[in-house]
């Protein structure tokens, strides 16, 4: 459904309020850049950097920043239709995109006011390491916005690093939400990421992604807004 990513981010920004002045924002796993542009629109003093490892999506995002959206839209099977149209995105001159691995962020500690990682957690090989890296680049009282449908796949993430979705006999009985919450709360898990405070969460935010003209996948993403509580 068009606008799903934007609506999700706007909801997370509301959950994270009050955020204060944002001068440096990161959109990690930015895909085609929709949420990076929304961050720029909502935070008029922010320089926004979107990072991703998919060069095709980054090219699409960069094109949008320069006023043109152009991409092959899958109709069915191997058949694609070229879509090309002009866009005018508020604040796009403050947005840039880099090819960069979310598990090896090349940024100084405490250098970002706001970090968003929407629907990325279940796409990386080491989700816990991702969370630690995101927390590290946040300045004190900065905000971390997470969304995840926990759509685990061994193609992206080895089972032993999944957050939930396995180990039905464990205390969390395979549930993902309490497992993630414990990883984000110091002292609640041996591998907890220190220095974060959960502000608010939502358990089932609807998020759809189009596969082709006869197929759209519907997810229910877990949303979490967190604050960095230590320097
Ligand atoms: C499911 S998409 C979500 C895109 C966007 N955030 C959204 O919510 O629509 C996951 C994105 O993460 C990117 N990604 C996967 N692994 C990554 C990594 N290690 N570093 C940076 N980006 C990664 C993918 O290329 C893809 O664009």
PDB file of C-alpha atoms and ligand atoms in Angstrom:
ATOM      1  CA  UNK A   1       0.000   0.000   0.000  1.00  0.00           C
ATOM      2  CA  UNK A   2       1.587   3.340  -1.008  1.00  0.00           C
ATOM      3  CA  UNK A   3       2.757   5.406   1.950  1.00  0.00           C
ATOM      4  CA  UNK A   4       3.104   2.471   4.371  1.00  0.00           C
ATOM      5  CA  UNK A   5       6.722   3.227   5.283  1.00  0.00           C
ATOM      6  CA  UNK A   6       6.000   6.913   5.737  1.00  0.00           C
ATOM      7  CA  UNK A   7       3.020   6.191   8.017  1.00  0.00           C
ATOM      8  CA  UNK A   8       5.100   3.786  10.085  1.00  0.00           C
ATOM      9  CA  UNK A   9       7.877   6.347  10.554  1.00  0.00           C
ATOM     10  CA  UNK A  10       5.459   9.153  11.423  1.00  0.00           C
ATOM     11  CA  UNK A  11       3.905   6.889  14.038  1.00  0.00           C
ATOM     12  CA  UNK A  12       7.348   6.102  15.487  1.00  0.00           C
ATOM     13  CA  UNK A  13       8.277   9.785  15.583  1.00  0.00           C
ATOM     14  CA  UNK A  14       5.105  10.458  17.568  1.00  0.00           C
ATOM     15  CA  UNK A  15       5.967   7.601  19.945  1.00  0.00           C
ATOM     16  CA  UNK A  16       9.466   9.014  20.471  1.00  0.00           C
ATOM     17  CA  UNK A  17       8.310  12.576  21.242  1.00  0.00           C
ATOM     18  CA  UNK A  18       9.565  14.947  22.500  1.00  0.00           C
ATOM     19  CA  UNK A  19      12.605  14.523  20.261  1.00  0.00           C
ATOM     20  CA  UNK A  20      14.120  18.032  20.379  1.00  0.00           C
ATOM     21  CA  UNK A  21      16.198  19.553  17.612  1.00  0.00           C
ATOM     22  CA  UNK A  22      17.588  16.979  15.211  1.00  0.00           C
ATOM     23  CA  UNK A  23      20.675  17.998  13.245  1.00  0.00           C
ATOM     24  CA  UNK A  24      22.010  14.606  12.237  1.00  0.00           C
ATOM     25  CA  UNK A  25      19.717  11.701  11.433  1.00  0.00           C
ATOM     26  CA  UNK A  26      20.503   8.246  10.089  1.00  0.00           C
ATOM     27  CA  UNK A  27      18.128   5.969   8.191  1.00  0.00           C
ATOM     28  CA  UNK A  28      19.777   2.553   8.361  1.00  0.00           C
ATOM     29  CA  UNK A  29      18.579   0.054   5.743  1.00  0.00           C
ATOM     30  CA  UNK A  30      16.896   2.958   3.957  1.00  0.00           C
ATOM     31  CA  UNK A  31      15.842   1.013   0.862  1.00  0.00           C
ATOM     32  CA  UNK A  32      14.468   3.438  -1.739  1.00  0.00           C
ATOM     33  CA  UNK A  33      14.740   6.340   0.708  1.00  0.00           C
ATOM     34  CA  UNK A  34      11.110   6.968   1.622  1.00  0.00           C
ATOM     35  CA  UNK A  35      11.796   7.195   5.361  1.00  0.00           C
ATOM     36  CA  UNK A  36      14.962   9.287   4.876  1.00  0.00           C
ATOM     37  CA  UNK A  37      12.902  11.896   2.994  1.00  0.00           C
ATOM     38  CA  UNK A  38      10.239  11.787   5.713  1.00  0.00           C
ATOM     39  CA  UNK A  39      12.917  12.432   8.361  1.00  0.00           C
ATOM     40  CA  UNK A  40      14.128  15.475   6.398  1.00  0.00           C
ATOM     41  CA  UNK A  41      10.584  16.775   6.005  1.00  0.00           C
ATOM     42  CA  UNK A  42       9.761  16.379   9.705  1.00  0.00           C
ATOM     43  CA  UNK A  43      13.075  17.749  10.985  1.00  0.00           C
ATOM     44  CA  UNK A  44      13.872  20.917   9.018  1.00  0.00           C
ATOM     45  CA  UNK A  45      17.380  21.369  10.482  1.00  0.00           C
ATOM     46  CA  UNK A  46      18.442  17.770   9.992  1.00  0.00           C
ATOM     47  CA  UNK A  47      21.074  16.460   7.642  1.00  0.00           C
ATOM     48  CA  UNK A  48      19.798  12.974   6.856  1.00  0.00           C
ATOM     49  CA  UNK A  49      21.936  10.099   5.678  1.00  0.00           C
ATOM     50  CA  UNK A  50      20.322   6.951   4.326  1.00  0.00           C
ATOM     51  CA  UNK A  51      22.490   3.866   4.184  1.00  0.00           C
ATOM     52  CA  UNK A  52      21.873   0.545   2.509  1.00  0.00           C
ATOM     53  CA  UNK A  53      23.817  -2.195   0.759  1.00  0.00           C
ATOM     54  CA  UNK A  54      21.473  -2.479  -2.238  1.00  0.00           C
ATOM     55  CA  UNK A  55      22.965  -0.310  -4.984  1.00  0.00           C
ATOM     56  CA  UNK A  56      19.825  -0.387  -7.148  1.00  0.00           C
ATOM     57  CA  UNK A  57      17.691   0.969  -4.288  1.00  0.00           C
ATOM     58  CA  UNK A  58      20.326   3.576  -3.436  1.00  0.00           C
ATOM     59  CA  UNK A  59      20.351   4.728  -7.076  1.00  0.00           C
ATOM     60  CA  UNK A  60      16.564   5.027  -6.958  1.00  0.00           C
ATOM     61  CA  UNK A  61      16.765   7.011  -3.701  1.00  0.00           C
ATOM     62  CA  UNK A  62      19.483   9.303  -5.061  1.00  0.00           C
ATOM     63  CA  UNK A  63      17.420   9.918  -8.202  1.00  0.00           C
ATOM     64  CA  UNK A  64      14.426  10.888  -6.057  1.00  0.00           C
ATOM     65  CA  UNK A  65      16.637  13.319  -4.127  1.00  0.00           C
ATOM     66  CA  UNK A  66      17.418  14.962  -7.475  1.00  0.00           C
ATOM     67  CA  UNK A  67      13.784  15.140  -8.559  1.00  0.00           C
ATOM     68  CA  UNK A  68      13.142  11.983 -10.571  1.00  0.00           C
ATOM     69  CA  UNK A  69      11.862   8.590  -9.537  1.00  0.00           C
ATOM     70  CA  UNK A  70      12.776   5.917 -12.035  1.00  0.00           C
ATOM     71  CA  UNK A  71      12.622   2.196 -11.407  1.00  0.00           C
ATOM     72  CA  UNK A  72      11.540  -1.114 -12.950  1.00  0.00           C
ATOM     73  CA  UNK A  73       8.223  -2.093 -11.341  1.00  0.00           C
ATOM     74  CA  UNK A  74       7.607  -5.824 -11.385  1.00  0.00           C
ATOM     75  CA  UNK A  75       4.398  -6.720 -13.221  1.00  0.00           C
ATOM     76  CA  UNK A  76       4.663 -10.530 -13.094  1.00  0.00           C
ATOM     77  CA  UNK A  77       7.437 -13.109 -13.211  1.00  0.00           C
ATOM     78  CA  UNK A  78      10.390 -11.586 -15.056  1.00  0.00           C
ATOM     79  CA  UNK A  79       8.322  -8.816 -16.648  1.00  0.00           C
ATOM     80  CA  UNK A  80       8.931  -5.282 -15.424  1.00  0.00           C
ATOM     81  CA  UNK A  81       7.475  -1.910 -16.436  1.00  0.00           C
ATOM     82  CA  UNK A  82       9.682   1.156 -16.289  1.00  0.00           C
ATOM     83  CA  UNK A  83       8.124   3.835 -14.095  1.00  0.00           C
ATOM     84  CA  UNK A  84       9.512   7.323 -14.305  1.00  0.00           C
ATOM     85  CA  UNK A  85       8.029  10.489 -12.853  1.00  0.00           C
ATOM     86  CA  UNK A  86       9.146  13.776 -11.306  1.00  0.00           C
ATOM     87  CA  UNK A  87       8.989  14.295  -7.540  1.00  0.00           C
ATOM     88  CA  UNK A  88       9.446  17.300  -5.340  1.00  0.00           C
ATOM     89  CA  UNK A  89      10.396  16.210  -1.826  1.00  0.00           C
ATOM     90  CA  UNK A  90      10.582  18.720   0.994  1.00  0.00           C
ATOM     91  CA  UNK A  91      14.126  18.967   2.353  1.00  0.00           C
ATOM     92  CA  UNK A  92      15.626  16.577  -0.210  1.00  0.00           C
ATOM     93  CA  UNK A  93      18.682  18.869  -0.550  1.00  0.00           C
ATOM     94  CA  UNK A  94      19.570  17.806   3.036  1.00  0.00           C
ATOM     95  CA  UNK A  95      19.393  14.080   2.263  1.00  0.00           C
ATOM     96  CA  UNK A  96      22.230  11.912   1.004  1.00  0.00           C
ATOM     97  CA  UNK A  97      22.634   8.180   0.521  1.00  0.00           C
ATOM     98  CA  UNK A  98      25.672   5.977   1.078  1.00  0.00           C
ATOM     99  CA  UNK A  99      26.404   2.353   0.295  1.00  0.00           C
ATOM    100  CA  UNK A 100      27.392   1.011   3.658  1.00  0.00           C
ATOM    101  CA  UNK A 101      26.933  -2.064   5.855  1.00  0.00           C
ATOM    102  CA  UNK A 102      24.652  -1.509   8.853  1.00  0.00           C
ATOM    103  CA  UNK A 103      26.807  -3.956  10.827  1.00  0.00           C
ATOM    104  CA  UNK A 104      29.920  -1.816  10.373  1.00  0.00           C
ATOM    105  CA  UNK A 105      28.718   1.769  10.687  1.00  0.00           C
ATOM    106  CA  UNK A 106      31.545   4.210   9.858  1.00  0.00           C
ATOM    107  CA  UNK A 107      30.376   6.906  12.285  1.00  0.00           C
ATOM    108  CA  UNK A 108      31.777   8.246  15.533  1.00  0.00           C
ATOM    109  CA  UNK A 109      30.109   7.238  18.785  1.00  0.00           C
ATOM    110  CA  UNK A 110      27.336   9.595  19.922  1.00  0.00           C
ATOM    111  CA  UNK A 111      27.312  11.417  16.558  1.00  0.00           C
ATOM    112  CA  UNK A 112      23.597  11.103  15.620  1.00  0.00           C
ATOM    113  CA  UNK A 113      20.522  12.690  17.185  1.00  0.00           C
ATOM    114  CA  UNK A 114      18.071  10.272  15.619  1.00  0.00           C
ATOM    115  CA  UNK A 115      18.497   6.796  14.132  1.00  0.00           C
ATOM    116  CA  UNK A 116      15.776   4.902  12.297  1.00  0.00           C
ATOM    117  CA  UNK A 117      16.042   1.261  11.245  1.00  0.00           C
ATOM    118  CA  UNK A 118      12.724   0.174   9.796  1.00  0.00           C
ATOM    119  CA  UNK A 119      12.249  -3.447   8.874  1.00  0.00           C
ATOM    120  CA  UNK A 120      15.969  -4.164   8.929  1.00  0.00           C
ATOM    121  CA  UNK A 121      16.492  -6.314  12.037  1.00  0.00           C
ATOM    122  CA  UNK A 122      15.419  -9.561  10.330  1.00  0.00           C
ATOM    123  CA  UNK A 123      17.503  -8.804   7.219  1.00  0.00           C
ATOM    124  CA  UNK A 124      20.961  -8.834   8.811  1.00  0.00           C
ATOM    125  CA  UNK A 125      23.240 -11.699   9.834  1.00  0.00           C
ATOM    126  CA  UNK A 126      23.742 -10.451  13.407  1.00  0.00           C
ATOM    127  CA  UNK A 127      20.683  -8.604  14.740  1.00  0.00           C
ATOM    128  CA  UNK A 128      22.114  -8.107  18.236  1.00  0.00           C
ATOM    129  CA  UNK A 129      25.278  -6.584  16.766  1.00  0.00           C
ATOM    130  CA  UNK A 130      23.095  -4.280  14.664  1.00  0.00           C
ATOM    131  CA  UNK A 131      21.314  -3.043  17.817  1.00  0.00           C
ATOM    132  CA  UNK A 132      24.622  -2.423  19.593  1.00  0.00           C
ATOM    133  CA  UNK A 133      25.951  -0.425  16.624  1.00  0.00           C
ATOM    134  CA  UNK A 134      22.788   1.668  16.358  1.00  0.00           C
ATOM    135  CA  UNK A 135      22.927   2.462  20.099  1.00  0.00           C
ATOM    136  CA  UNK A 136      26.585   3.403  19.884  1.00  0.00           C
ATOM    137  CA  UNK A 137      26.157   6.092  17.224  1.00  0.00           C
ATOM    138  CA  UNK A 138      23.326   7.775  19.157  1.00  0.00           C
ATOM    139  CA  UNK A 139      24.097  10.774  21.361  1.00  0.00           C
ATOM    140  CA  UNK A 140      22.783  10.932  24.900  1.00  0.00           C
ATOM    141  CA  UNK A 141      18.976  11.371  24.843  1.00  0.00           C
ATOM    142  CA  UNK A 142      18.963  10.707  21.088  1.00  0.00           C
ATOM    143  CA  UNK A 143      16.156   8.558  19.718  1.00  0.00           C
ATOM    144  CA  UNK A 144      16.234   5.103  18.157  1.00  0.00           C
ATOM    145  CA  UNK A 145      13.226   4.070  16.065  1.00  0.00           C
ATOM    146  CA  UNK A 146      12.794   0.391  15.265  1.00  0.00           C
ATOM    147  CA  UNK A 147      10.216  -1.563  13.309  1.00  0.00           C
ATOM    148  CA  UNK A 148      10.376  -5.280  12.655  1.00  0.00           C
ATOM    149  CA  UNK A 149       7.976  -8.000  11.507  1.00  0.00           C
ATOM    150  CA  UNK A 150      10.448 -10.722  12.671  1.00  0.00           C
ATOM    151  CA  UNK A 151      10.250 -12.339   9.244  1.00  0.00           C
ATOM    152  CA  UNK A 152      13.270 -14.544   9.896  1.00  0.00           C
ATOM    153  CA  UNK A 153      14.902 -16.429   7.075  1.00  0.00           C
ATOM    154  CA  UNK A 154      18.099 -18.459   7.179  1.00  0.00           C
ATOM    155  CA  UNK A 155      19.089 -16.842   3.867  1.00  0.00           C
ATOM    156  CA  UNK A 156      19.683 -13.587   5.750  1.00  0.00           C
ATOM    157  CA  UNK A 157      20.157 -14.596   9.380  1.00  0.00           C
ATOM    158  CA  UNK A 158      21.516 -17.829  10.888  1.00  0.00           C
ATOM    159  CA  UNK A 159      18.951 -19.376  13.266  1.00  0.00           C
ATOM    160  CA  UNK A 160      21.278 -19.049  16.242  1.00  0.00           C
ATOM    161  CA  UNK A 161      21.142 -15.249  15.976  1.00  0.00           C
ATOM    162  CA  UNK A 162      17.359 -14.910  15.473  1.00  0.00           C
ATOM    163  CA  UNK A 163      15.523 -12.911  18.109  1.00  0.00           C
ATOM    164  CA  UNK A 164      12.663 -15.298  18.825  1.00  0.00           C
ATOM    165  CA  UNK A 165      11.144 -17.628  16.265  1.00  0.00           C
ATOM    166  CA  UNK A 166      12.972 -20.640  17.726  1.00  0.00           C
ATOM    167  CA  UNK A 167      13.493 -22.438  21.049  1.00  0.00           C
ATOM    168  CA  UNK A 168       9.882 -23.075  22.056  1.00  0.00           C
ATOM    169  CA  UNK A 169      11.075 -24.627  25.333  1.00  0.00           C
ATOM    170  CA  UNK A 170      12.975 -21.491  26.402  1.00  0.00           C
ATOM    171  CA  UNK A 171      11.497 -19.042  28.928  1.00  0.00           C
ATOM    172  CA  UNK A 172      10.148 -16.803  26.164  1.00  0.00           C
ATOM    173  CA  UNK A 173       8.631 -19.888  24.407  1.00  0.00           C
ATOM    174  CA  UNK A 174       9.913 -18.712  21.062  1.00  0.00           C
ATOM    175  CA  UNK A 175       8.228 -15.305  21.281  1.00  0.00           C
ATOM    176  CA  UNK A 176      10.186 -12.484  19.709  1.00  0.00           C
ATOM    177  CA  UNK A 177       8.844  -9.417  21.537  1.00  0.00           C
ATOM    178  CA  UNK A 178       9.985 -10.252  25.100  1.00  0.00           C
ATOM    179  CA  UNK A 179      13.318 -11.471  23.739  1.00  0.00           C
ATOM    180  CA  UNK A 180      13.936  -8.191  21.885  1.00  0.00           C
ATOM    181  CA  UNK A 181      12.742  -6.175  24.881  1.00  0.00           C
ATOM    182  CA  UNK A 182      15.213  -8.002  27.137  1.00  0.00           C
ATOM    183  CA  UNK A 183      18.044  -7.370  24.675  1.00  0.00           C
ATOM    184  CA  UNK A 184      17.205  -3.666  24.765  1.00  0.00           C
ATOM    185  CA  UNK A 185      17.050  -3.470  28.581  1.00  0.00           C
ATOM    186  CA  UNK A 186      20.356  -3.461  30.460  1.00  0.00           C
ATOM    187  CA  UNK A 187      20.705  -6.386  32.838  1.00  0.00           C
ATOM    188  CA  UNK A 188      17.737  -8.377  31.517  1.00  0.00           C
ATOM    189  CA  UNK A 189      19.743 -10.627  29.214  1.00  0.00           C
ATOM    190  CA  UNK A 190      23.436 -11.624  29.205  1.00  0.00           C
ATOM    191  CA  UNK A 191      23.741  -9.941  25.803  1.00  0.00           C
ATOM    192  CA  UNK A 192      21.662  -6.835  26.552  1.00  0.00           C
ATOM    193  CA  UNK A 193      22.687  -3.686  24.704  1.00  0.00           C
ATOM    194  CA  UNK A 194      23.537  -1.114  27.376  1.00  0.00           C
ATOM    195  CA  UNK A 195      22.447   2.513  27.406  1.00  0.00           C
ATOM    196  CA  UNK A 196      18.927   2.328  25.945  1.00  0.00           C
ATOM    197  CA  UNK A 197      15.553   3.128  27.500  1.00  0.00           C
ATOM    198  CA  UNK A 198      12.290   1.926  25.964  1.00  0.00           C
ATOM    199  CA  UNK A 199       9.854   4.840  25.592  1.00  0.00           C
ATOM    200  CA  UNK A 200       6.919   3.193  23.885  1.00  0.00           C
ATOM    201  CA  UNK A 201       6.101   0.201  21.721  1.00  0.00           C
ATOM    202  CA  UNK A 202       3.305  -1.036  19.482  1.00  0.00           C
ATOM    203  CA  UNK A 203       2.827  -4.704  18.843  1.00  0.00           C
ATOM    204  CA  UNK A 204       1.138  -4.943  15.464  1.00  0.00           C
ATOM    205  CA  UNK A 205       1.580  -2.080  13.038  1.00  0.00           C
ATOM    206  CA  UNK A 206       0.269  -3.029   9.575  1.00  0.00           C
ATOM    207  CA  UNK A 207       2.938  -2.857   6.860  1.00  0.00           C
ATOM    208  CA  UNK A 208       2.480  -4.065   3.299  1.00  0.00           C
ATOM    209  CA  UNK A 209       5.014  -4.587   0.595  1.00  0.00           C
ATOM    210  CA  UNK A 210       4.176  -5.190  -3.055  1.00  0.00           C
ATOM    211  CA  UNK A 211       5.781  -8.161  -4.805  1.00  0.00           C
ATOM    212  CA  UNK A 212       4.048  -7.885  -8.177  1.00  0.00           C
ATOM    213  CA  UNK A 213       0.693  -6.764  -9.562  1.00  0.00           C
ATOM    214  CA  UNK A 214      -1.121  -9.795  -8.129  1.00  0.00           C
ATOM    215  CA  UNK A 215       0.732 -10.072  -4.845  1.00  0.00           C
ATOM    216  CA  UNK A 216       1.151  -7.896  -1.778  1.00  0.00           C
ATOM    217  CA  UNK A 217       2.595  -9.256   1.462  1.00  0.00           C
ATOM    218  CA  UNK A 218       1.012  -8.015   4.681  1.00  0.00           C
ATOM    219  CA  UNK A 219       3.043  -7.887   7.867  1.00  0.00           C
ATOM    220  CA  UNK A 220       2.378  -6.762  11.413  1.00  0.00           C
ATOM    221  CA  UNK A 221       5.488  -4.955  12.524  1.00  0.00           C
ATOM    222  CA  UNK A 222       6.567  -4.500  16.128  1.00  0.00           C
ATOM    223  CA  UNK A 223       7.399  -0.798  16.637  1.00  0.00           C
ATOM    224  CA  UNK A 224       9.739   0.432  19.365  1.00  0.00           C
ATOM    225  CA  UNK A 225      10.811   3.970  20.218  1.00  0.00           C
ATOM    226  CA  UNK A 226      13.872   4.164  22.470  1.00  0.00           C
ATOM    227  CA  UNK A 227      16.074   6.845  23.983  1.00  0.00           C
ATOM    228  CA  UNK A 228      19.805   6.712  24.534  1.00  0.00           C
ATOM    229  CA  UNK A 229      20.234   7.057  28.260  1.00  0.00           C
ATOM    230  CA  UNK A 230      24.015   7.136  28.577  1.00  0.00           C
ATOM    231  CA  UNK A 231      26.653   9.278  26.900  1.00  0.00           C
TER     232      UNK A 231
HETATM  233  C1  LIG B   1      12.864  -4.994   4.191  1.00  0.00           C
HETATM  234  S1  LIG B   1      13.836  -3.707   3.521  1.00  0.00           S
HETATM  235  C2  LIG B   1      13.259  -2.298   4.439  1.00  0.00           C
HETATM  236  C3  LIG B   1      13.517  -1.015   3.706  1.00  0.00           C
HETATM  237  C4  LIG B   1      12.948   0.228   4.399  1.00  0.00           C
HETATM  238  N1  LIG B   1      13.636   0.523   5.638  1.00  0.00           N
HETATM  239  C5  LIG B   1      11.470   0.043   4.637  1.00  0.00           C
HETATM  240  O1  LIG B   1      11.042  -0.081   5.801  1.00  0.00           O
HETATM  241  O2  LIG B   1      10.735  -0.002   3.655  1.00  0.00           O
HETATM  242  C6  LIG B   1      15.424  -3.995   4.241  1.00  0.00           C
HETATM  243  C7  LIG B   1      16.504  -3.106   3.671  1.00  0.00           C
HETATM  244  O3  LIG B   1      17.706  -3.311   4.407  1.00  0.00           O
HETATM  245  C8  LIG B   1      18.782  -3.401   3.503  1.00  0.00           C
HETATM  246  N2  LIG B   1      19.851  -4.168   4.153  1.00  0.00           N
HETATM  247  C9  LIG B   1      19.894  -5.502   4.403  1.00  0.00           C
HETATM  248  N3  LIG B   1      21.035  -5.820   5.035  1.00  0.00           N
HETATM  249  C10 LIG B   1      21.724  -4.662   5.199  1.00  0.00           C
HETATM  250  C11 LIG B   1      22.984  -4.328   5.781  1.00  0.00           C
HETATM  251  N4  LIG B   1      23.775  -5.271   6.342  1.00  0.00           N
HETATM  252  N5  LIG B   1      23.381  -3.045   5.764  1.00  0.00           N
HETATM  253  C12 LIG B   1      22.600  -2.077   5.208  1.00  0.00           C
HETATM  254  N6  LIG B   1      21.401  -2.332   4.645  1.00  0.00           N
HETATM  255  C13 LIG B   1      20.976  -3.609   4.631  1.00  0.00           C
HETATM  256  C14 LIG B   1      18.197  -4.053   2.270  1.00  0.00           C
HETATM  257  O4  LIG B   1      18.970  -3.803   1.121  1.00  0.00           O
HETATM  258  C15 LIG B   1      16.813  -3.400   2.217  1.00  0.00           C
HETATM  259  O5  LIG B   1      16.836  -2.210   1.489  1.00  0.00           O
END
